[in-house]
Amino acid sequence: MRLFIDTANVEEIRKAHELGVISGITTNPSLIAKEGRDFFEVVKEIISIVGDLPISAEVVSLEAKEMVEQGKKLSKLGSSVVIKLPMTAEGLKATSEFKKLGIPTNVTLIFSAPQALLAARAGATYVSPFIGRLDDINQVGINLIKEIRQIFVAGNIDSQIISASVRHTTHVIEAASAGADIATIPYKLIESMIHHPLTDAGIERFLKDWEGAKQATF
Ligand code: E4P
């Protein structure tokens, strides 16, 4: 399973990219709004940092025709831009239009397997089931990833599953076992995946022993 970073903060993207662990970026209108910057400028800066890694940028219309217009403008920023569309009838129409144009898409706000199947059949490159928001309403979000993987295998569907709305490290590992192609995760989650108290204690011990033995310096 690959990892995408779920943020519009360029500093977080820069730091995650330097670690060499991310294979793409997802943003959404809330994340963009949080930055208080021009949307197009943010996407351009992200491209300058990550090169050709896929960057999901979301349209903000409820109407297919307008979604396609907005998506085409975003797509002009670079071939790595993936147009993110809501899981609605209009979003599906726009998805199939982008499929014809050869522009990659990410259908977002997926909360059921039938929605994922429709998005895939409309030609979505990626489908984004939101597991954390399902947990929030007392459903088991990770079960949706398992179900979508099953129907994609059975139907020989090649849309990629992005496990989204990922809240903690257990979600990441469960998403990988459930068959997600990708988990998109906030920067703070990457940080918490790095750290383990026994790693910190181990480093301290190794360095203390090294000092004590008065080894030659490098
Ligand atoms: C994914 O593409 C979304 O941006 C994201 O994962 C939403 O997560 P949230 O439920 O934490 O807002």
PDB file of C-alpha atoms and ligand atoms in Angstrom:
ATOM      1  CA  MET A   1       0.000   0.000   0.000  1.00  0.00           C
ATOM      2  CA  ARG A   2       1.287   3.445  -0.955  1.00  0.00           C
ATOM      3  CA  LEU A   3       0.988   6.566   1.189  1.00  0.00           C
ATOM      4  CA  PHE A   4      -0.322   9.948   0.087  1.00  0.00           C
ATOM      5  CA  ILE A   5      -0.244  13.036   2.282  1.00  0.00           C
ATOM      6  CA  ASP A   6      -3.598  14.679   2.967  1.00  0.00           C
ATOM      7  CA  THR A   7      -2.845  18.385   3.298  1.00  0.00           C
ATOM      8  CA  ALA A   8      -2.593  21.654   1.390  1.00  0.00           C
ATOM      9  CA  ASN A   9       0.231  22.907   3.595  1.00  0.00           C
ATOM     10  CA  VAL A  10       3.325  23.185   1.440  1.00  0.00           C
ATOM     11  CA  GLU A  11       5.749  22.971   4.374  1.00  0.00           C
ATOM     12  CA  GLU A  12       4.202  19.670   5.480  1.00  0.00           C
ATOM     13  CA  ILE A  13       4.375  18.421   1.891  1.00  0.00           C
ATOM     14  CA  ARG A  14       8.011  19.471   1.630  1.00  0.00           C
ATOM     15  CA  LYS A  15       8.932  17.669   4.874  1.00  0.00           C
ATOM     16  CA  ALA A  16       7.047  14.487   3.941  1.00  0.00           C
ATOM     17  CA  HIS A  17       8.552  14.498   0.448  1.00  0.00           C
ATOM     18  CA  GLU A  18      12.070  14.793   1.896  1.00  0.00           C
ATOM     19  CA  LEU A  19      11.419  11.638   3.900  1.00  0.00           C
ATOM     20  CA  GLY A  20      10.842   9.830   0.606  1.00  0.00           C
ATOM     21  CA  VAL A  21       7.716   8.102   1.876  1.00  0.00           C
ATOM     22  CA  ILE A  22       4.887   9.752  -0.037  1.00  0.00           C
ATOM     23  CA  SER A  23       3.629   8.816  -3.498  1.00  0.00           C
ATOM     24  CA  GLY A  24       1.021  11.551  -3.900  1.00  0.00           C
ATOM     25  CA  ILE A  25      -0.965  14.387  -2.349  1.00  0.00           C
ATOM     26  CA  THR A  26      -4.666  14.869  -1.694  1.00  0.00           C
ATOM     27  CA  THR A  27      -6.278  18.192  -0.865  1.00  0.00           C
ATOM     28  CA  ASN A  28      -9.867  19.212  -0.318  1.00  0.00           C
ATOM     29  CA  PRO A  29     -11.644  22.601  -0.145  1.00  0.00           C
ATOM     30  CA  SER A  30     -11.462  22.667   3.684  1.00  0.00           C
ATOM     31  CA  LEU A  31      -7.710  22.015   3.648  1.00  0.00           C
ATOM     32  CA  ILE A  32      -7.165  24.693   0.968  1.00  0.00           C
ATOM     33  CA  ALA A  33      -9.318  27.203   2.900  1.00  0.00           C
ATOM     34  CA  LYS A  34      -7.231  26.575   6.030  1.00  0.00           C
ATOM     35  CA  GLU A  35      -4.125  27.848   4.206  1.00  0.00           C
ATOM     36  CA  GLY A  36      -5.775  31.196   3.308  1.00  0.00           C
ATOM     37  CA  ARG A  37      -3.987  31.279  -0.067  1.00  0.00           C
ATOM     38  CA  ASP A  38      -4.963  31.267  -3.723  1.00  0.00           C
ATOM     39  CA  PHE A  39      -5.954  27.704  -4.727  1.00  0.00           C
ATOM     40  CA  PHE A  40      -4.086  27.745  -8.051  1.00  0.00           C
ATOM     41  CA  GLU A  41      -0.938  29.162  -6.452  1.00  0.00           C
ATOM     42  CA  VAL A  42      -1.001  26.401  -3.830  1.00  0.00           C
ATOM     43  CA  VAL A  43      -1.337  23.671  -6.478  1.00  0.00           C
ATOM     44  CA  LYS A  44       1.468  25.212  -8.539  1.00  0.00           C
ATOM     45  CA  GLU A  45       3.749  25.317  -5.503  1.00  0.00           C
ATOM     46  CA  ILE A  46       2.924  21.702  -4.636  1.00  0.00           C
ATOM     47  CA  ILE A  47       3.866  20.670  -8.195  1.00  0.00           C
ATOM     48  CA  SER A  48       7.179  22.542  -7.845  1.00  0.00           C
ATOM     49  CA  ILE A  49       7.935  20.503  -4.714  1.00  0.00           C
ATOM     50  CA  VAL A  50       6.810  17.009  -5.714  1.00  0.00           C
ATOM     51  CA  GLY A  51       7.272  17.003  -9.490  1.00  0.00           C
ATOM     52  CA  ASP A  52       5.122  14.401 -11.170  1.00  0.00           C
ATOM     53  CA  LEU A  53       3.522  12.808  -8.090  1.00  0.00           C
ATOM     54  CA  PRO A  54      -0.297  12.820  -8.398  1.00  0.00           C
ATOM     55  CA  ILE A  55      -2.003  15.794  -6.693  1.00  0.00           C
ATOM     56  CA  SER A  56      -5.748  15.642  -6.124  1.00  0.00           C
ATOM     57  CA  ALA A  57      -7.397  19.062  -6.429  1.00  0.00           C
ATOM     58  CA  GLU A  58     -11.141  19.296  -5.863  1.00  0.00           C
ATOM     59  CA  VAL A  59     -13.788  21.146  -7.865  1.00  0.00           C
ATOM     60  CA  VAL A  60     -16.345  23.203  -5.957  1.00  0.00           C
ATOM     61  CA  SER A  61     -19.429  23.056  -8.147  1.00  0.00           C
ATOM     62  CA  LEU A  62     -22.518  20.878  -7.834  1.00  0.00           C
ATOM     63  CA  GLU A  63     -23.162  20.837 -11.570  1.00  0.00           C
ATOM     64  CA  ALA A  64     -21.361  18.539 -14.022  1.00  0.00           C
ATOM     65  CA  LYS A  65     -20.732  21.095 -16.747  1.00  0.00           C
ATOM     66  CA  GLU A  66     -19.163  23.536 -14.325  1.00  0.00           C
ATOM     67  CA  MET A  67     -17.182  20.730 -12.651  1.00  0.00           C
ATOM     68  CA  VAL A  68     -15.696  19.892 -16.045  1.00  0.00           C
ATOM     69  CA  GLU A  69     -14.796  23.549 -16.687  1.00  0.00           C
ATOM     70  CA  GLN A  70     -13.153  23.903 -13.264  1.00  0.00           C
ATOM     71  CA  GLY A  71     -11.368  20.569 -13.662  1.00  0.00           C
ATOM     72  CA  LYS A  72     -10.010  21.509 -17.074  1.00  0.00           C
ATOM     73  CA  LYS A  73      -8.529  24.714 -15.598  1.00  0.00           C
ATOM     74  CA  LEU A  74      -6.891  22.729 -12.775  1.00  0.00           C
ATOM     75  CA  SER A  75      -5.645  20.141 -15.225  1.00  0.00           C
ATOM     76  CA  LYS A  76      -3.827  22.841 -17.217  1.00  0.00           C
ATOM     77  CA  LEU A  77      -1.503  23.306 -14.212  1.00  0.00           C
ATOM     78  CA  GLY A  78       0.132  19.963 -14.951  1.00  0.00           C
ATOM     79  CA  SER A  79      -0.475  16.391 -16.074  1.00  0.00           C
ATOM     80  CA  SER A  80      -0.019  15.198 -12.475  1.00  0.00           C
ATOM     81  CA  VAL A  81      -3.167  17.034 -11.345  1.00  0.00           C
ATOM     82  CA  VAL A  82      -5.986  14.595 -10.504  1.00  0.00           C
ATOM     83  CA  ILE A  83      -9.464  16.121 -10.551  1.00  0.00           C
ATOM     84  CA  LYS A  84     -11.322  15.382  -7.352  1.00  0.00           C
ATOM     85  CA  LEU A  85     -15.080  15.155  -7.742  1.00  0.00           C
ATOM     86  CA  PRO A  86     -17.897  14.565  -5.264  1.00  0.00           C
ATOM     87  CA  MET A  87     -19.815  11.271  -5.289  1.00  0.00           C
ATOM     88  CA  THR A  88     -23.053  12.628  -6.757  1.00  0.00           C
ATOM     89  CA  ALA A  89     -24.910  12.031 -10.018  1.00  0.00           C
ATOM     90  CA  GLU A  90     -23.350  15.241 -11.387  1.00  0.00           C
ATOM     91  CA  GLY A  91     -19.942  14.146 -10.119  1.00  0.00           C
ATOM     92  CA  LEU A  92     -20.319  10.828 -11.960  1.00  0.00           C
ATOM     93  CA  LYS A  93     -21.233  12.621 -15.207  1.00  0.00           C
ATOM     94  CA  ALA A  94     -18.135  14.797 -14.866  1.00  0.00           C
ATOM     95  CA  THR A  95     -16.001  11.736 -14.045  1.00  0.00           C
ATOM     96  CA  SER A  96     -17.060   9.967 -17.237  1.00  0.00           C
ATOM     97  CA  GLU A  97     -16.355  13.145 -19.203  1.00  0.00           C
ATOM     98  CA  PHE A  98     -12.823  13.343 -17.778  1.00  0.00           C
ATOM     99  CA  LYS A  99     -12.349   9.646 -18.590  1.00  0.00           C
ATOM    100  CA  LYS A 100     -13.062  10.450 -22.250  1.00  0.00           C
ATOM    101  CA  LEU A 101     -10.593  13.343 -22.076  1.00  0.00           C
ATOM    102  CA  GLY A 102      -7.899  11.131 -20.527  1.00  0.00           C
ATOM    103  CA  ILE A 103      -7.752  13.288 -17.368  1.00  0.00           C
ATOM    104  CA  PRO A 104      -7.329  11.352 -14.088  1.00  0.00           C
ATOM    105  CA  THR A 105     -10.031  11.639 -11.417  1.00  0.00           C
ATOM    106  CA  ASN A 106     -10.547  10.914  -7.738  1.00  0.00           C
ATOM    107  CA  VAL A 107     -14.167  10.434  -6.652  1.00  0.00           C
ATOM    108  CA  THR A 108     -14.421  11.572  -3.059  1.00  0.00           C
ATOM    109  CA  LEU A 109     -16.854  11.357  -0.147  1.00  0.00           C
ATOM    110  CA  ILE A 110     -17.556   7.659  -0.702  1.00  0.00           C
ATOM    111  CA  PHE A 111     -19.394   6.028   2.186  1.00  0.00           C
ATOM    112  CA  SER A 112     -20.771   2.808   0.641  1.00  0.00           C
ATOM    113  CA  ALA A 113     -19.704   0.006  -1.706  1.00  0.00           C
ATOM    114  CA  PRO A 114     -22.435   0.800  -4.262  1.00  0.00           C
ATOM    115  CA  GLN A 115     -21.075   4.353  -4.489  1.00  0.00           C
ATOM    116  CA  ALA A 116     -17.565   2.990  -5.073  1.00  0.00           C
ATOM    117  CA  LEU A 117     -18.858   0.664  -7.815  1.00  0.00           C
ATOM    118  CA  LEU A 118     -20.621   3.535  -9.591  1.00  0.00           C
ATOM    119  CA  ALA A 119     -17.546   5.768  -9.364  1.00  0.00           C
ATOM    120  CA  ALA A 120     -15.371   3.006 -10.798  1.00  0.00           C
ATOM    121  CA  ARG A 121     -17.793   2.305 -13.607  1.00  0.00           C
ATOM    122  CA  ALA A 122     -17.893   6.025 -14.453  1.00  0.00           C
ATOM    123  CA  GLY A 123     -14.144   5.719 -15.008  1.00  0.00           C
ATOM    124  CA  ALA A 124     -12.622   7.052 -11.773  1.00  0.00           C
ATOM    125  CA  THR A 125      -8.872   6.596 -11.537  1.00  0.00           C
ATOM    126  CA  TYR A 126      -9.173   6.657  -7.738  1.00  0.00           C
ATOM    127  CA  VAL A 127     -12.100   6.182  -5.340  1.00  0.00           C
ATOM    128  CA  SER A 128     -11.880   7.670  -1.847  1.00  0.00           C
ATOM    129  CA  PRO A 129     -13.867   5.940   0.919  1.00  0.00           C
ATOM    130  CA  PHE A 130     -13.781   8.006   4.158  1.00  0.00           C
ATOM    131  CA  ILE A 131     -13.186   5.550   6.990  1.00  0.00           C
ATOM    132  CA  GLY A 132     -12.798   7.983   9.909  1.00  0.00           C
ATOM    133  CA  ARG A 133     -16.079   9.750   9.224  1.00  0.00           C
ATOM    134  CA  LEU A 134     -17.842   6.342   9.178  1.00  0.00           C
ATOM    135  CA  ASP A 135     -16.261   5.488  12.539  1.00  0.00           C
ATOM    136  CA  ASP A 136     -17.581   8.855  13.780  1.00  0.00           C
ATOM    137  CA  ILE A 137     -21.158   7.652  13.164  1.00  0.00           C
ATOM    138  CA  ASN A 138     -20.502   4.304  14.862  1.00  0.00           C
ATOM    139  CA  GLN A 139     -19.912   2.254  11.718  1.00  0.00           C
ATOM    140  CA  VAL A 140     -16.703   0.296  11.147  1.00  0.00           C
ATOM    141  CA  GLY A 141     -15.027   2.308   8.401  1.00  0.00           C
ATOM    142  CA  ILE A 142     -12.399  -0.288   7.603  1.00  0.00           C
ATOM    143  CA  ASN A 143     -15.122  -2.818   6.653  1.00  0.00           C
ATOM    144  CA  LEU A 144     -15.944  -0.579   3.706  1.00  0.00           C
ATOM    145  CA  ILE A 145     -12.383  -0.876   2.403  1.00  0.00           C
ATOM    146  CA  LYS A 146     -12.635  -4.698   2.604  1.00  0.00           C
ATOM    147  CA  GLU A 147     -15.980  -4.689   0.814  1.00  0.00           C
ATOM    148  CA  ILE A 148     -14.789  -2.399  -1.983  1.00  0.00           C
ATOM    149  CA  ARG A 149     -11.636  -4.495  -2.475  1.00  0.00           C
ATOM    150  CA  GLN A 150     -13.820  -7.624  -2.772  1.00  0.00           C
ATOM    151  CA  ILE A 151     -16.117  -6.152  -5.395  1.00  0.00           C
ATOM    152  CA  PHE A 152     -13.208  -4.661  -7.339  1.00  0.00           C
ATOM    153  CA  VAL A 153     -11.459  -8.049  -7.424  1.00  0.00           C
ATOM    154  CA  ALA A 154     -14.699  -9.820  -8.403  1.00  0.00           C
ATOM    155  CA  GLY A 155     -15.426  -7.280 -11.138  1.00  0.00           C
ATOM    156  CA  ASN A 156     -11.847  -6.984 -12.343  1.00  0.00           C
ATOM    157  CA  ILE A 157     -11.990  -3.233 -11.685  1.00  0.00           C
ATOM    158  CA  ASP A 158      -8.757  -1.313 -11.755  1.00  0.00           C
ATOM    159  CA  SER A 159      -9.801   1.945 -10.047  1.00  0.00           C
ATOM    160  CA  GLN A 160      -7.444   2.452  -7.122  1.00  0.00           C
ATOM    161  CA  ILE A 161      -8.804   2.563  -3.586  1.00  0.00           C
ATOM    162  CA  ILE A 162      -7.600   5.496  -1.491  1.00  0.00           C
ATOM    163  CA  SER A 163      -8.386   4.976   2.164  1.00  0.00           C
ATOM    164  CA  ALA A 164      -9.269   8.536   3.259  1.00  0.00           C
ATOM    165  CA  SER A 165     -10.252  10.248   6.504  1.00  0.00           C
ATOM    166  CA  VAL A 166      -7.544   8.239   8.224  1.00  0.00           C
ATOM    167  CA  ARG A 167      -7.261   9.215  11.878  1.00  0.00           C
ATOM    168  CA  HIS A 168      -4.654   7.003  13.557  1.00  0.00           C
ATOM    169  CA  THR A 169      -1.835   4.560  12.895  1.00  0.00           C
ATOM    170  CA  THR A 170      -4.079   1.523  13.416  1.00  0.00           C
ATOM    171  CA  HIS A 171      -6.278   2.778  10.565  1.00  0.00           C
ATOM    172  CA  VAL A 172      -3.204   2.834   8.300  1.00  0.00           C
ATOM    173  CA  ILE A 173      -2.252  -0.757   9.016  1.00  0.00           C
ATOM    174  CA  GLU A 174      -5.851  -1.978   8.841  1.00  0.00           C
ATOM    175  CA  ALA A 175      -6.305  -0.209   5.496  1.00  0.00           C
ATOM    176  CA  ALA A 176      -3.200  -1.960   4.147  1.00  0.00           C
ATOM    177  CA  SER A 177      -4.459  -5.380   5.304  1.00  0.00           C
ATOM    178  CA  ALA A 178      -7.939  -4.664   3.937  1.00  0.00           C
ATOM    179  CA  GLY A 179      -6.511  -4.157   0.442  1.00  0.00           C
ATOM    180  CA  ALA A 180      -6.413  -0.371   0.013  1.00  0.00           C
ATOM    181  CA  ASP A 181      -3.991   0.673  -2.727  1.00  0.00           C
ATOM    182  CA  ILE A 182      -3.254   3.921  -0.924  1.00  0.00           C
ATOM    183  CA  ALA A 183      -3.887   5.573   2.440  1.00  0.00           C
ATOM    184  CA  THR A 184      -3.940   9.350   2.427  1.00  0.00           C
ATOM    185  CA  ILE A 185      -2.814  10.606   5.793  1.00  0.00           C
ATOM    186  CA  PRO A 186      -2.190  13.910   7.563  1.00  0.00           C
ATOM    187  CA  TYR A 187       1.405  14.948   8.309  1.00  0.00           C
ATOM    188  CA  LYS A 188       1.000  14.447  12.051  1.00  0.00           C
ATOM    189  CA  LEU A 189       0.178  10.803  11.386  1.00  0.00           C
ATOM    190  CA  ILE A 190       3.398  10.336   9.415  1.00  0.00           C
ATOM    191  CA  GLU A 191       5.206  11.720  12.475  1.00  0.00           C
ATOM    192  CA  SER A 192       3.461   9.365  14.843  1.00  0.00           C
ATOM    193  CA  MET A 193       4.256   6.420  12.544  1.00  0.00           C
ATOM    194  CA  ILE A 194       7.962   7.316  12.741  1.00  0.00           C
ATOM    195  CA  HIS A 195       8.220   7.343  16.506  1.00  0.00           C
ATOM    196  CA  HIS A 196       8.359   4.489  18.967  1.00  0.00           C
ATOM    197  CA  PRO A 197       9.547   4.890  22.580  1.00  0.00           C
ATOM    198  CA  LEU A 198      11.770   1.795  22.293  1.00  0.00           C
ATOM    199  CA  THR A 199      13.491   3.280  19.224  1.00  0.00           C
ATOM    200  CA  ASP A 200      14.254   6.485  21.166  1.00  0.00           C
ATOM    201  CA  ALA A 201      15.465   4.524  24.195  1.00  0.00           C
ATOM    202  CA  GLY A 202      17.553   2.255  21.947  1.00  0.00           C
ATOM    203  CA  ILE A 203      19.294   5.199  20.263  1.00  0.00           C
ATOM    204  CA  GLU A 204      20.057   6.792  23.631  1.00  0.00           C
ATOM    205  CA  ARG A 205      21.537   3.526  24.903  1.00  0.00           C
ATOM    206  CA  PHE A 206      23.655   2.918  21.768  1.00  0.00           C
ATOM    207  CA  LEU A 207      25.089   6.444  21.912  1.00  0.00           C
ATOM    208  CA  LYS A 208      25.819   6.213  25.645  1.00  0.00           C
ATOM    209  CA  ASP A 209      27.636   2.882  25.188  1.00  0.00           C
ATOM    210  CA  TRP A 210      29.588   4.303  22.229  1.00  0.00           C
ATOM    211  CA  GLU A 211      30.671   7.336  24.275  1.00  0.00           C
ATOM    212  CA  GLY A 212      31.610   5.112  27.242  1.00  0.00           C
ATOM    213  CA  ALA A 213      33.874   2.965  25.060  1.00  0.00           C
ATOM    214  CA  LYS A 214      35.668   6.135  23.825  1.00  0.00           C
ATOM    215  CA  GLN A 215      35.557   5.039  20.191  1.00  0.00           C
ATOM    216  CA  ALA A 216      37.360   7.051  17.566  1.00  0.00           C
ATOM    217  CA  THR A 217      35.112   9.715  16.072  1.00  0.00           C
ATOM    218  CA  PHE A 218      33.877   9.473  12.512  1.00  0.00           C
TER     219      PHE A 218
HETATM  220  C1  E4P B   1      -9.374  12.797   1.442  1.00  0.00           C
HETATM  221  O1  E4P B   1      -9.145  12.976   0.277  1.00  0.00           O
HETATM  222  C2  E4P B   1      -9.906  13.839   2.360  1.00  0.00           C
HETATM  223  O2  E4P B   1      -9.216  15.043   2.092  1.00  0.00           O
HETATM  224  C3  E4P B   1      -9.674  13.545   3.821  1.00  0.00           C
HETATM  225  O3  E4P B   1      -9.080  12.309   4.035  1.00  0.00           O
HETATM  226  C4  E4P B   1     -10.796  13.918   4.716  1.00  0.00           C
HETATM  227  O4  E4P B   1     -10.511  13.537   6.025  1.00  0.00           O
HETATM  228  P1  E4P B   1     -11.251  14.082   7.304  1.00  0.00           P
HETATM  229  O5  E4P B   1     -12.461  13.256   7.550  1.00  0.00           O
HETATM  230  O6  E4P B   1     -10.252  13.930   8.417  1.00  0.00           O
HETATM  231  O7  E4P B   1     -11.601  15.526   7.038  1.00  0.00           O
END
